Short mmCIF file of C-alpha atoms in Angstrom, two decimals:
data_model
loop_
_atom_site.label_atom_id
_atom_site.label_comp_id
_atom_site.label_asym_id
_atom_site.label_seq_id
_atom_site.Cartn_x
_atom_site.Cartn_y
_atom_site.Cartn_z
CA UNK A 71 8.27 -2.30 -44.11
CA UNK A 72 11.13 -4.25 -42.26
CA UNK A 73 12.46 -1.26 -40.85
CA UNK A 74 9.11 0.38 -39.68
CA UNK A 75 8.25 -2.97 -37.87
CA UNK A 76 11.83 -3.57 -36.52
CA UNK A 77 11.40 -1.12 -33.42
CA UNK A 78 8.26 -1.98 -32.49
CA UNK A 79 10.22 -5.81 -31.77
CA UNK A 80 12.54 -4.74 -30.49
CA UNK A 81 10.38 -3.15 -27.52
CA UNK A 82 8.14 -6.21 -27.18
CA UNK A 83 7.96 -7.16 -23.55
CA UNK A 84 7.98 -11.18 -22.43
CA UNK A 85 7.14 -12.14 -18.60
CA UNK A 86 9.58 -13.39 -16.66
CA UNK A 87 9.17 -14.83 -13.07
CA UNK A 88 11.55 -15.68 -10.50
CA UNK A 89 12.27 -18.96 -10.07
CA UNK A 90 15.06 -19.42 -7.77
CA UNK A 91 18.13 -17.44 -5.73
CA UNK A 92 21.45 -19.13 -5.98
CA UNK A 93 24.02 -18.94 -3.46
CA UNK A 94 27.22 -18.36 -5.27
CA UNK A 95 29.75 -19.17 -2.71
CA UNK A 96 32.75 -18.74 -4.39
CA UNK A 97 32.23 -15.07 -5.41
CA UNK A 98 29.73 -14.55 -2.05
CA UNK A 99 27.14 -13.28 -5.03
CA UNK A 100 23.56 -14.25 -5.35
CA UNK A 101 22.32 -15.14 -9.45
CA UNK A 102 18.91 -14.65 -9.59
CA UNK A 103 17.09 -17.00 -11.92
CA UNK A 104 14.40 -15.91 -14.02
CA UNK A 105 12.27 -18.07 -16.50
CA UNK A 106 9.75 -16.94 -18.89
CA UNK A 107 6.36 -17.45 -17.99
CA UNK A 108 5.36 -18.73 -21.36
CA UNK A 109 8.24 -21.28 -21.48
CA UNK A 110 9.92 -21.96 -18.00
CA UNK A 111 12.70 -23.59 -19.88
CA UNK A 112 13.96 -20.45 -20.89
CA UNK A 113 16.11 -19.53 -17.87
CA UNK A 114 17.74 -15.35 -17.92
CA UNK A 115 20.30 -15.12 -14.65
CA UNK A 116 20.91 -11.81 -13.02
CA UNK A 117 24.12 -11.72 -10.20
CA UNK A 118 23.13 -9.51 -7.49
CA UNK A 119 24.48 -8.79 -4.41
CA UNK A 120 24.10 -10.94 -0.80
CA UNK A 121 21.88 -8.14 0.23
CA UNK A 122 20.11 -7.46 -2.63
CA UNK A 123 19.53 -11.64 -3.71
CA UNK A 124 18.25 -11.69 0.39
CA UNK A 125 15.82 -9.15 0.31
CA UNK A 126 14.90 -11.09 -2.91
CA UNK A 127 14.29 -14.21 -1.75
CA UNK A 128 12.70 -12.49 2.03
CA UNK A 129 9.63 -11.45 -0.74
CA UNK A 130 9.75 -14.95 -2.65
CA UNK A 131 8.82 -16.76 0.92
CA UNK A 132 6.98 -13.84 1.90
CA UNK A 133 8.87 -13.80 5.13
CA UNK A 134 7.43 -10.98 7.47
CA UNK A 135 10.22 -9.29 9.27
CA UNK A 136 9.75 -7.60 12.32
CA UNK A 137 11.05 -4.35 11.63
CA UNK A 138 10.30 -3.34 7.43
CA UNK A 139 12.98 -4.18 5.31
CA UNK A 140 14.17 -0.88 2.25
CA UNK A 141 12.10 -2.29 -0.07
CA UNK A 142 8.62 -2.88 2.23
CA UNK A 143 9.69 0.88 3.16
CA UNK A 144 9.52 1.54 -0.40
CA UNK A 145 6.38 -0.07 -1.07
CA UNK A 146 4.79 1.62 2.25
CA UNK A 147 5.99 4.80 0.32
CA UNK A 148 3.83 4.29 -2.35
CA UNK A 149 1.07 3.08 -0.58
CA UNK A 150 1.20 6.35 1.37
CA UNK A 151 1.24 8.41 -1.64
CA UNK A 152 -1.84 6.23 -3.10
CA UNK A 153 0.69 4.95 -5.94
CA UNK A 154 0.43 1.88 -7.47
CA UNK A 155 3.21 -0.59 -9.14
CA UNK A 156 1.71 -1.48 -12.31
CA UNK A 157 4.96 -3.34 -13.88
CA UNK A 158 8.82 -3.24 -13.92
CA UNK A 159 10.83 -3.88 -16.93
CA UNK A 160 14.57 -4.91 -18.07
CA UNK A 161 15.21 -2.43 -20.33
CA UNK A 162 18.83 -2.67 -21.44
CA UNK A 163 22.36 -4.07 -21.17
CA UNK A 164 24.98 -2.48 -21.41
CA UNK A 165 28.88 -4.77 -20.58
CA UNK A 166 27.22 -7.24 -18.63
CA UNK A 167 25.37 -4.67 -16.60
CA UNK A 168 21.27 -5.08 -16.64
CA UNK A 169 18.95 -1.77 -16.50
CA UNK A 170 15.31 -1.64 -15.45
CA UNK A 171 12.68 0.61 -14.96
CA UNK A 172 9.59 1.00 -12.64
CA UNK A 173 6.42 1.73 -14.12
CA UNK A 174 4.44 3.51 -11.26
CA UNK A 175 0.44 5.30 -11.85
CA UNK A 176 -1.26 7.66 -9.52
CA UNK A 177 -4.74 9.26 -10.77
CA UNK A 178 -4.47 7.65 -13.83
CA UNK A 179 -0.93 8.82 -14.82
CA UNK A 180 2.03 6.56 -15.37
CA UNK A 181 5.36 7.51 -14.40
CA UNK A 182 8.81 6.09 -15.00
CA UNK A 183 11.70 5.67 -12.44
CA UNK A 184 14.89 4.18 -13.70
CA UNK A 185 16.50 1.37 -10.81
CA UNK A 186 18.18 -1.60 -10.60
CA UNK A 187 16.89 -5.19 -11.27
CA UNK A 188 17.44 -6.29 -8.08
CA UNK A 189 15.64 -2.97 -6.82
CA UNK A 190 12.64 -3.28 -9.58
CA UNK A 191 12.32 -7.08 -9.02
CA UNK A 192 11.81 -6.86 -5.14
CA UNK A 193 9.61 -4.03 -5.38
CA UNK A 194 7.60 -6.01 -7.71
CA UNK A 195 7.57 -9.19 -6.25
CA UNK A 196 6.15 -7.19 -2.61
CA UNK A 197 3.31 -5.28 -5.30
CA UNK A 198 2.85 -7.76 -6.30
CA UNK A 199 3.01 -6.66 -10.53
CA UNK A 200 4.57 -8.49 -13.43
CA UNK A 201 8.40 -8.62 -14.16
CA UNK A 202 9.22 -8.28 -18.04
CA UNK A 203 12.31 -8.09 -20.22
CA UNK A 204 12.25 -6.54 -23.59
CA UNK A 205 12.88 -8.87 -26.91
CA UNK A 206 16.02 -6.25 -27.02
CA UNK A 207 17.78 -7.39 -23.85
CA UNK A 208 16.35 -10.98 -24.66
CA UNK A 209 17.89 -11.16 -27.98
CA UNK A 210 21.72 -9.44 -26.51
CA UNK A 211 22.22 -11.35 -23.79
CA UNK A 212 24.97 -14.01 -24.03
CA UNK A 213 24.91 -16.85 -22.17
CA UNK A 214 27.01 -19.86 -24.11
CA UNK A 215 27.02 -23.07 -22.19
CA UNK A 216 24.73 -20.53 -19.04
CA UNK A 217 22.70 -23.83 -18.94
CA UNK A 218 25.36 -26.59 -18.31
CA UNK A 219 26.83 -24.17 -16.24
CA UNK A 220 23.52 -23.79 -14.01
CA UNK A 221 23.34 -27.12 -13.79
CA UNK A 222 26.53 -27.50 -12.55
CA UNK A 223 26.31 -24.80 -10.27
CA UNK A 224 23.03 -26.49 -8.52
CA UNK A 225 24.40 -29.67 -8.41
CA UNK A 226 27.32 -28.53 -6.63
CA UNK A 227 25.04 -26.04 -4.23
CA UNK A 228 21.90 -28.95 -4.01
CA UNK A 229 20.76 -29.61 -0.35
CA UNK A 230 22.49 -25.99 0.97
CA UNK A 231 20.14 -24.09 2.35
CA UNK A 232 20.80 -21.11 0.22
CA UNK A 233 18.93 -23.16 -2.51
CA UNK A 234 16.08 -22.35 -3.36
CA UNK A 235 13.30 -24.91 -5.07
CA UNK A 236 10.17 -23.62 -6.14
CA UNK B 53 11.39 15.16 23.81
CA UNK B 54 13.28 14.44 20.82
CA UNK B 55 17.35 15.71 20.66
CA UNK B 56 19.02 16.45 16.88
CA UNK B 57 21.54 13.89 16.55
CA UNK B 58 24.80 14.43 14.20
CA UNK B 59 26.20 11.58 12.07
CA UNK B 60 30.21 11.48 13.64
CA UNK B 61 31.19 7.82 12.08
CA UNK B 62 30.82 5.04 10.29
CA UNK B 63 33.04 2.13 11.65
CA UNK B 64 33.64 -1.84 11.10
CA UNK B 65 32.62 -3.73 13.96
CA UNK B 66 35.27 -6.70 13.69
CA UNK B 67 33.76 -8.71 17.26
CA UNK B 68 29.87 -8.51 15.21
CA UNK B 69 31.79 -8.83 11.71
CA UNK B 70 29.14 -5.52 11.25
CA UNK B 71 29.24 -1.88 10.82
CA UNK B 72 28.25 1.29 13.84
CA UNK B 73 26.83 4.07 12.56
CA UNK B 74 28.03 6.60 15.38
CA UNK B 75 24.95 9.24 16.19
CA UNK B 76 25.89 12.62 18.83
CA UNK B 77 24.26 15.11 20.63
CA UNK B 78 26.54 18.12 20.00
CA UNK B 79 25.56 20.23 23.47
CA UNK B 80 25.05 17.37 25.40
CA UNK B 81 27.78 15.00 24.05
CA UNK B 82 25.19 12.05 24.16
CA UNK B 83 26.18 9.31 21.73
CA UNK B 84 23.88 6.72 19.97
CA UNK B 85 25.66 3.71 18.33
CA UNK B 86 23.54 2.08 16.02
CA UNK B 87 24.74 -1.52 14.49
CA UNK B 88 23.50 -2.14 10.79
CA UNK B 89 24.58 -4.33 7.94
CA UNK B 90 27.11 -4.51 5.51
CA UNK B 91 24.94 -2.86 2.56
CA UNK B 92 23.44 -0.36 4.63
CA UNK B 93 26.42 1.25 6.17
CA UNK B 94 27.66 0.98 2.11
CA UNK B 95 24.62 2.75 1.12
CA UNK B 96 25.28 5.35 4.39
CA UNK B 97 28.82 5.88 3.51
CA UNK B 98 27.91 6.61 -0.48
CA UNK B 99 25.93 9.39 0.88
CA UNK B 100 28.20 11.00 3.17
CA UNK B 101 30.79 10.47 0.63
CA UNK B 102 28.51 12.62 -1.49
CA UNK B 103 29.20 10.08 -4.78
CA UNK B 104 27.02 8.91 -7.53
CA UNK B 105 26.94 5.75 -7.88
CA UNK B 106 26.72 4.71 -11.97
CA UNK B 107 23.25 3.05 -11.39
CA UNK B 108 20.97 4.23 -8.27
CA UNK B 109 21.42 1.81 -5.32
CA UNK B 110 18.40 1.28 -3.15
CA UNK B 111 17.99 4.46 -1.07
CA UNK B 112 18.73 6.60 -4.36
CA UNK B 113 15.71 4.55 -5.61
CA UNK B 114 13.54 4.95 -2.57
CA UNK B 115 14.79 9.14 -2.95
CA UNK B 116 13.38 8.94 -6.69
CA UNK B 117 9.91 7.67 -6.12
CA UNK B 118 9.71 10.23 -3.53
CA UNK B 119 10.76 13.32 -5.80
CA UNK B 120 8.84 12.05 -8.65
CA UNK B 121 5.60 12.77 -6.29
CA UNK B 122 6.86 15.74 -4.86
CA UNK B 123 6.59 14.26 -1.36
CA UNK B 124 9.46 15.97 1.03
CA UNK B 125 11.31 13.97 3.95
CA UNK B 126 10.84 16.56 7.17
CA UNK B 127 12.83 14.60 9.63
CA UNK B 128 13.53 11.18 10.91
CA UNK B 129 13.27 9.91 14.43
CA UNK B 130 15.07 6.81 16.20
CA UNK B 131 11.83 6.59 18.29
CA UNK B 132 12.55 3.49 20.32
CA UNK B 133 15.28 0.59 21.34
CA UNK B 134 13.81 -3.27 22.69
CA UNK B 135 16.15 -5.88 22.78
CA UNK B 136 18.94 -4.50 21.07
CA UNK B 137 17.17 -3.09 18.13
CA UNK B 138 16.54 0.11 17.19
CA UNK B 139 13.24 1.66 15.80
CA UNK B 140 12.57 4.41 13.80
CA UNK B 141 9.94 6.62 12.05
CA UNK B 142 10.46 9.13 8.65
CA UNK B 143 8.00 12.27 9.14
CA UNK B 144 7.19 13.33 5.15
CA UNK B 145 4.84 15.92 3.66
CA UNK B 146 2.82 14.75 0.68
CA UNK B 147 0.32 17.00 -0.87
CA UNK B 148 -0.40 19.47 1.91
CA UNK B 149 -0.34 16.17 4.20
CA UNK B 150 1.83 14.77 6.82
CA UNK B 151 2.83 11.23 7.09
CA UNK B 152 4.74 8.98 9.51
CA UNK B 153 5.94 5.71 8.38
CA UNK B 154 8.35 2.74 10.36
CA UNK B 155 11.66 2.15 9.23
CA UNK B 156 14.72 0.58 10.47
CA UNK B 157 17.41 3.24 11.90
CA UNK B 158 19.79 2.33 8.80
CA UNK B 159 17.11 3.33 6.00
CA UNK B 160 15.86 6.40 7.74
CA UNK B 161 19.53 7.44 7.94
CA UNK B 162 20.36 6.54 4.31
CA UNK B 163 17.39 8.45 3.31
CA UNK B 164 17.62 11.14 5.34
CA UNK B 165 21.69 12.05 4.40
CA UNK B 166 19.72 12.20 0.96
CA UNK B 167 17.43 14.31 1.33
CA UNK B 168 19.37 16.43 3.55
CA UNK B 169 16.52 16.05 6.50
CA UNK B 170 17.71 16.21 10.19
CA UNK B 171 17.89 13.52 12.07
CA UNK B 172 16.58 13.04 15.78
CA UNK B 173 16.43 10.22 18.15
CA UNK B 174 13.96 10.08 21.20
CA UNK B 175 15.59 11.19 24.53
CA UNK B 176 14.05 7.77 26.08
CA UNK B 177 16.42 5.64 23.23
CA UNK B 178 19.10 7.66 24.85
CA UNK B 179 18.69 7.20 28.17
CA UNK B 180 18.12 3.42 27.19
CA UNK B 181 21.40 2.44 25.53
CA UNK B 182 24.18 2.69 28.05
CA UNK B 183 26.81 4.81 26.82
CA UNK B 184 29.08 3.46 29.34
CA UNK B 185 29.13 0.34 27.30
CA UNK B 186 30.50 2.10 24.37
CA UNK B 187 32.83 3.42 25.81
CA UNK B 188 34.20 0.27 27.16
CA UNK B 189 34.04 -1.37 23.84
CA UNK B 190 35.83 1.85 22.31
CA UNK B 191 38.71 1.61 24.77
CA UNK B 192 39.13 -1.78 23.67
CA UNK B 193 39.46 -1.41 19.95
CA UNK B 194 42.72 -1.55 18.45
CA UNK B 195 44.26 0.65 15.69
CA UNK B 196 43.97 -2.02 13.07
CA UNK B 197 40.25 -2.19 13.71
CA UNK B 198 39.61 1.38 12.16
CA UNK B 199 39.78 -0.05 8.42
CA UNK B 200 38.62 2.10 5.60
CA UNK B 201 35.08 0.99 4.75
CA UNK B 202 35.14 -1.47 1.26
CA UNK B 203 31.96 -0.45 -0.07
#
């Protein structure tokens, strides 16, 4: 019984949302903080890149740039090709390193394209479709003392304009 | 008129703190330098380099959604130049249609060394940019400024 059920568990998606982009100055990173829809206290960081955490947070203030940014090229893409972004999903971890895929569906069929967070979350946040981990990744991650170090983080970062408050 | 354009170098721009994606004209040795970012000329450099990266980086993704729906890059254009900045356009073919879609120079060109489409840039953009300036800006670089690209 326990092992019939176990997979099944282990593949249950939760929603995340982005909350915030944090400018980590010492490394020149970005850690992109997501909290579960269903309880916004539980907070799952994801360092990205300067380029990838600002084409995050371009999407998160829905800036408009005047000439389209990869992923509103991406997204124009799919719009061309009548292809729609139904949901993106952490999939796996593997040292320290997150995986996603992109659930895409065109005429009714769903197809799969493996990316990177930061590539899967600012495609989704411009579909606009829902962002999910699996209980897998949820239940591997490790992050002892992540939220006194957050805090820390913030308070050292608070009133710099990379912050952002939502 | 449009001209094929060749991709002769990638180089740091230490006065912009950016990179120059160097485009030519092979029979009529016009040049088109085009300034992008950081990530972009990383992403540019990956693909001239010819690696694989362990997980796909942007334009790999942007390649993917494209071959998953059989859609084909035919070309890219650098169609125009206002105010510094460079515009583009990616031609594609997607079921027996063709498409045009705007892009910045620096994804077209990612994507493009990708899907091994030519590149071509308006003979207006050329005439536009003053090569002349280049040049000057060339003669003034100095042999430490030719650093091997970091990402």
């Amino acid at each position: 019984m326990m092992s019939e059920s176990e997979p099944s568990a282990k593949h249950k998606l939760v929603e995340f949302k982005v909350d915030r982009v944090i400018h980590e100055a010492s490394t020149d990173t970005r850690i992109l903080v997501l909290t579960r829809v269903e309880s916004p206290n539980d907070t799952f960081p994801i360092w990205v890149g300067a380029a990838e955490g600002s084409a995050i947070k371009l999407a998160m203030d829905t800036m408009v740039t005047p000439r389209p940014m990869s992923h509103d090229l991406i997204k124009s893409f799919l719009e061309h090709l009548g292809v729609a972004v139904r949901r993106i999903v952490i999939t796996d971890v593997k040292s320290s390193t997150y995986y996603a895929t992109v659930y895409l569906e065109n005429k009714g069929v769903e197809r799969t394209i493996d990316a990177r967070p930061s590539d899967a979350i600012s495609l989704a946040l411009r579909a606009p479709c829902p962002i999910y981990i699996t209980q897998d990744v949820l239940a591997r991650r490790s992050n002892d003392n992540l939220d006194a170090w957050l805090a820390k983080m913030e308070s050292k970062n608070l009133g710099t304009p990379e912050v952002q408050e939502t | 008129m449009i001209m094929q354009m060749h991709l002769k170098g990638l180089m740091f721009d230490p006065y912009n703190n950016a990179y120059i994606v160097i485009l030519r004209e092979e029979d009529r040795s016009e040049m088109l330098p085009i300034w992008v970012g950081k990530a972009e000329a990383g992403s540019i450099s990956l693909a001239l380099e010819n690696v694989a990266p362990p997980r796909p980086m942007t334009h790999d993704f942007m390649k993917s959604v494209l071959d998953v729906y059989d859609a084909k890059v035919i070309s890219v254009v650098i169609t125009d130049l206002s105010e510094n900045t460079y515009f583009a356009k990616i031609h594609m073919t997607y079921e027996d249609s063709e498409y045009t879609v705007d892009a910045r120079p620096s994804d077209a060109i990612a994507l493009a060394l990708r899907c091994n489409a030519p590149i071509f840039a308006s003979e207006t953009v050329i005439r536009k940019q003053n090569t002349e300036e280049l040049e000057q800006w060339l003669e003034n670089l100095k042999p430490e400024d030719f650093g091997k690209l970091d990402s």
